[in-house]
GROMACS .gro file of C-alpha atoms in nm:
model
  228
    1MET     CA    1  26.819  -7.977   0.848
    2SER     CA    2  26.729  -8.345   0.874
    3THR     CA    3  26.472  -8.480   0.631
    4PRO     CA    4  26.129  -8.582   0.765
    5LEU     CA    5  26.160  -8.892   0.544
    6ILE     CA    6  26.274  -9.177   0.768
    7ARG     CA    7  26.395  -9.512   0.638
    8LEU     CA    8  26.248  -9.802   0.836
    9THR     CA    9  26.377 -10.099   0.634
   10ASN     CA   10  26.544 -10.173   0.302
   11ARG     CA   11  26.220 -10.099   0.114
   12VAL     CA   12  26.003  -9.893   0.350
   13TRP     CA   13  26.012  -9.526   0.448
   14VAL     CA   14  25.780  -9.300   0.646
   15TYR     CA   15  25.726  -8.927   0.597
   16HIS     CA   16  25.697  -8.796   0.952
   17HIS     CA   17  25.371  -8.671   1.100
   18GLU     CA   18  25.316  -8.312   1.214
   19VAL     CA   19  25.109  -8.216   1.519
   20GLU     CA   20  25.023  -7.852   1.440
   21ARG     CA   21  24.827  -7.927   1.122
   22ASP     CA   22  24.742  -8.282   1.228
   23ARG     CA   23  24.930  -8.425   0.931
   24PRO     CA   24  24.964  -8.802   0.959
   25ASN     CA   25  25.255  -9.025   0.876
   26LEU     CA   26  25.270  -9.106   0.505
   27GLY     CA   27  25.423  -9.438   0.407
   28TYR     CA   28  25.636  -9.530   0.108
   29VAL     CA   29  25.728  -9.876  -0.021
   30ARG     CA   30  25.974  -9.930  -0.304
   31GLY     CA   31  25.952 -10.238  -0.522
   32ASP     CA   32  26.185 -10.323  -0.807
   33LYS     CA   33  25.937 -10.193  -1.066
   34LEU     CA   34  25.654 -10.022  -0.879
   35CYS     CA   35  25.634  -9.797  -0.573
   36LEU     CA   36  25.347  -9.749  -0.331
   37ALA     CA   37  25.243  -9.478  -0.086
   38VAL     CA   38  25.028  -9.527   0.222
   39ASP     CA   39  24.780  -9.238   0.250
   40ALA     CA   40  24.770  -8.927   0.034
   41GLY     CA   41  24.789  -8.653   0.295
   42HIS     CA   42  24.589  -8.356   0.421
   43SER     CA   43  24.618  -8.108   0.132
   44ASP     CA   44  24.800  -8.029  -0.191
   45ASP     CA   45  25.073  -7.863   0.017
   46HIS     CA   46  25.118  -8.174   0.230
   47ILE     CA   47  25.153  -8.415  -0.060
   48ALA     CA   48  25.384  -8.175  -0.244
   49ALA     CA   49  25.617  -8.169   0.057
   50PHE     CA   50  25.608  -8.549   0.070
   51TYR     CA   51  25.698  -8.576  -0.298
   52ARG     CA   52  25.981  -8.327  -0.262
   53ALA     CA   53  26.124  -8.539   0.019
   54LEU     CA   54  26.106  -8.849  -0.201
   55GLU     CA   55  26.275  -8.673  -0.491
   56SER     CA   56  26.549  -8.539  -0.262
   57GLU     CA   57  26.633  -8.900  -0.176
   58GLY     CA   58  26.624  -9.009  -0.540
   59LEU     CA   59  26.307  -9.213  -0.489
   60PRO     CA   60  26.044  -9.243  -0.765
   61LEU     CA   61  25.699  -9.102  -0.702
   62PRO     CA   62  25.439  -9.366  -0.613
   63ASP     CA   63  25.254  -9.563  -0.878
   64VAL     CA   64  24.969  -9.631  -0.638
   65THR     CA   65  24.852  -9.477  -0.311
   66VAL     CA   66  24.655  -9.692  -0.066
   67LEU     CA   67  24.424  -9.522   0.183
   68THR     CA   68  24.396  -9.641   0.543
   69HIS     CA   69  24.055  -9.472   0.595
   70TRP     CA   70  23.853  -9.179   0.464
   71HIS     CA   71  23.940  -8.898   0.705
   72TRP     CA   72  24.053  -8.573   0.543
   73ASP     CA   73  24.406  -8.562   0.684
   74HIS     CA   74  24.477  -8.893   0.509
   75THR     CA   75  24.288  -8.838   0.184
   76PHE     CA   76  24.212  -8.481   0.078
   77ALA     CA   77  24.534  -8.458  -0.125
   78MET     CA   78  24.420  -8.743  -0.351
   79HIS     CA   79  24.357  -8.505  -0.639
   80LYS     CA   80  24.733  -8.442  -0.651
   81ALA     CA   81  24.841  -8.804  -0.604
   82HIS     CA   82  25.083  -8.946  -0.858
   83GLY     CA   83  24.952  -9.267  -1.013
   84LEU     CA   84  24.636  -9.444  -0.900
   85THR     CA   85  24.459  -9.419  -0.564
   86LEU     CA   86  24.321  -9.734  -0.402
   87ALA     CA   87  24.064  -9.759  -0.122
   88ASN     CA   88  23.823 -10.009   0.017
   89ALA     CA   89  23.469  -9.957  -0.108
   90LEU     CA   90  23.344  -9.822   0.225
   91THR     CA   91  23.621  -9.560   0.239
   92ASP     CA   92  23.528  -9.454  -0.113
   93ARG     CA   93  23.160  -9.425  -0.015
   94HIS     CA   94  23.244  -9.206   0.285
   95LEU     CA   95  23.452  -8.978   0.062
   96ARG     CA   96  23.167  -8.943  -0.186
   97ASP     CA   97  22.919  -8.873   0.095
   98PHE     CA   98  23.139  -8.606   0.250
   99LYS     CA   99  23.200  -8.448  -0.090
  100ASP     CA  100  22.823  -8.425  -0.134
  101ARG     CA  101  22.788  -8.269   0.211
  102VAL     CA  102  23.046  -7.999   0.139
  103GLU     CA  103  22.881  -7.923  -0.193
  104ARG     CA  104  22.544  -7.886  -0.017
  105GLU     CA  105  22.651  -7.699   0.295
  106GLY     CA  106  22.963  -7.517   0.178
  107VAL     CA  107  23.329  -7.552   0.271
  108SER     CA  108  23.261  -7.430   0.626
  109ALA     CA  109  23.110  -7.773   0.697
  110PHE     CA  110  23.466  -7.901   0.669
  111LEU     CA  111  23.669  -7.610   0.805
  112ASP     CA  112  23.456  -7.585   1.119
  113LEU     CA  113  23.537  -7.940   1.224
  114HIS     CA  114  23.872  -7.857   1.387
  115GLU     CA  115  24.132  -7.585   1.426
  116SER     CA  116  24.402  -7.804   1.269
  117ILE     CA  117  24.198  -7.812   0.948
  118ARG     CA  118  24.177  -7.433   0.941
  119ARG     CA  119  24.555  -7.414   0.987
  120GLU     CA  120  24.611  -7.661   0.703
  121TYR     CA  121  24.380  -7.468   0.472
  122ALA     CA  122  24.483  -7.116   0.576
  123GLY     CA  123  24.497  -6.858   0.299
  124ASN     CA  124  24.191  -6.998   0.124
  125ARG     CA  125  24.374  -7.311   0.011
  126PRO     CA  126  24.128  -7.502  -0.208
  127VAL     CA  127  23.942  -7.798  -0.062
  128VAL     CA  128  23.920  -8.072  -0.323
  129ILE     CA  129  23.753  -8.405  -0.246
  130VAL     CA  130  23.772  -8.686  -0.500
  131PRO     CA  131  23.684  -9.056  -0.494
  132ALA     CA  132  23.941  -9.332  -0.531
  133ASP     CA  133  24.049  -9.449  -0.874
  134VAL     CA  134  24.020  -9.816  -0.776
  135THR     CA  135  23.825  -9.985  -0.496
  136PHE     CA  136  23.835 -10.327  -0.334
  137SER     CA  137  23.643 -10.520  -0.072
  138GLY     CA  138  23.797 -10.743   0.190
  139GLU     CA  139  24.158 -10.781   0.083
  140ILE     CA  140  24.385 -10.711  -0.211
  141GLY     CA  141  24.743 -10.811  -0.284
  142LEU     CA  142  24.983 -10.585  -0.470
  143ASP     CA  143  25.302 -10.710  -0.636
  144LEU     CA  144  25.557 -10.429  -0.663
  145ASP     CA  145  25.811 -10.677  -0.805
  146GLY     CA  146  26.047 -10.800  -0.539
  147CYS     CA  147  25.808 -10.676  -0.271
  148GLN     CA  148  25.458 -10.796  -0.187
  149VAL     CA  149  25.202 -10.570  -0.019
  150ARG     CA  150  24.878 -10.682   0.144
  151ALA     CA  151  24.592 -10.434   0.202
  152PHE     CA  152  24.292 -10.557   0.400
  153GLN     CA  153  23.989 -10.418   0.577
  154VAL     CA  154  23.971 -10.414   0.956
  155GLU     CA  155  23.722 -10.322   1.226
  156SER     CA  156  23.846 -10.055   1.463
  157PRO     CA  157  23.729  -9.812   1.733
  158HIS     CA  158  23.828  -9.517   1.511
  159THR     CA  159  23.618  -9.569   1.197
  160ASP     CA  160  23.416  -9.843   1.028
  161ASP     CA  161  23.626  -9.831   0.709
  162GLY     CA  162  23.981  -9.909   0.823
  163THR     CA  163  24.244 -10.065   0.598
  164PHE     CA  164  24.575 -10.210   0.715
  165VAL     CA  165  24.870 -10.213   0.477
  166GLN     CA  166  25.116 -10.493   0.548
  167ILE     CA  167  25.456 -10.548   0.390
  168PRO     CA  168  25.530 -10.900   0.514
  169GLY     CA  169  25.879 -10.929   0.368
  170GLU     CA  170  25.983 -10.612   0.552
  171GLY     CA  171  25.800 -10.680   0.878
  172VAL     CA  172  25.613 -10.348   0.857
  173LEU     CA  173  25.244 -10.280   0.915
  174PHE     CA  174  25.068  -9.947   0.855
  175ILE     CA  175  24.748  -9.916   1.061
  176GLY     CA  176  24.641  -9.554   1.006
  177ASP     CA  177  24.441  -9.430   1.304
  178ALA     CA  178  24.276  -9.765   1.376
  179ASN     CA  179  24.393  -9.776   1.738
  180SER     CA  180  24.251  -9.430   1.819
  181GLY     CA  181  23.908  -9.340   1.944
  182ALA     CA  182  23.635  -9.188   1.730
  183PHE     CA  183  23.647  -8.822   1.621
  184PRO     CA  184  23.568  -8.574   1.772
  185THR     CA  185  23.548  -8.708   2.129
  186TRP     CA  186  23.829  -8.964   2.087
  187GLN     CA  187  23.630  -9.204   2.302
  188ARG     CA  188  23.750  -9.557   2.233
  189ASP     CA  189  23.510  -9.849   2.257
  190ALA     CA  190  23.680 -10.104   2.482
  191ALA     CA  191  23.530 -10.410   2.313
  192GLN     CA  192  23.635 -10.292   1.968
  193ALA     CA  193  23.982 -10.206   2.096
  194GLN     CA  194  24.028 -10.552   2.247
  195LYS     CA  195  23.903 -10.718   1.930
  196LEU     CA  196  24.154 -10.520   1.728
  197ALA     CA  197  24.429 -10.618   1.972
  198GLY     CA  198  24.341 -10.984   1.922
  199MET     CA  199  24.359 -10.947   1.545
  200LEU     CA  200  24.695 -10.768   1.568
  201SER     CA  201  24.838 -11.046   1.782
  202ASN     CA  202  24.795 -11.285   1.489
  203LEU     CA  203  24.980 -11.063   1.241
  204GLU     CA  204  25.353 -11.076   1.179
  205ALA     CA  205  25.501 -10.729   1.214
  206ASN     CA  206  25.821 -10.597   1.371
  207ILE     CA  207  25.733 -10.232   1.310
  208VAL     CA  208  25.386 -10.079   1.333
  209VAL     CA  209  25.328  -9.733   1.189
  210GLU     CA  210  25.036  -9.549   1.345
  211GLY     CA  211  24.881  -9.244   1.188
  212HIS     CA  212  25.006  -8.976   1.426
  213TRP     CA  213  25.287  -9.127   1.630
  214VAL     CA  214  25.639  -9.253   1.586
  215PRO     CA  215  25.681  -9.607   1.448
  216THR     CA  216  25.657  -9.856   1.730
  217THR     CA  217  25.627 -10.226   1.806
  218LYS     CA  218  25.323 -10.446   1.770
  219GLU     CA  219  25.339 -10.523   2.141
  220ASP     CA  220  25.316 -10.156   2.234
  221VAL     CA  221  25.007 -10.108   2.019
  222ILE     CA  222  24.841 -10.420   2.161
  223ASN     CA  223  24.915 -10.314   2.520
  224ASP     CA  224  24.767  -9.971   2.453
  225LEU     CA  225  24.453 -10.121   2.303
  226MET     CA  226  24.406 -10.361   2.592
  227GLU     CA  227  24.398 -10.068   2.833
  228GLY     CA  228  24.059  -9.981   2.685
   0.00000   0.00000   0.00000
């Protein structure tokens, strides 16, 4: 059986998305001293599978995990993340707000959102929501030694708390779900989409990793966004 861990460049891998449980792509960047993951995953089972794939390839577990936005499929495994978790301050606030909502209304407030969530949490798998260990505003640079990573906030038609993770030396850009419409209707605001396309056109990236699709080119993402 082929591994779902795909090597994109010398230092960058992606753990492949899954449609049935709406599991997104999880990124991995290896520096000479430190390693970084992009997004934590949907549940403890999801992140455990990711870590097993890393270990099977002889790759160290991440020292830091950067979140692209607050949505559950990207973040609700944070309590099992190895090392520190890093999010922009708005993402962290959304996580805290949703945690409060689930504590007030019960776990059904989460499970009732979508069938894919109920599949992910079948068998009464625990729902654990935690805030980030470290927050930033605007932009932050991370030196993994031999590999620089840039994380920066973006406006997008998907959420108001997006973060892009760029590895300039590898030509890779992780964008999460930024190019998608808003949940649950998936309607995409055309003006926001075109603004995001304009921002992307000014970034250097040979490979763009979206949240729930195969790695693609920057041009393909821009063309999709310009369609409205």
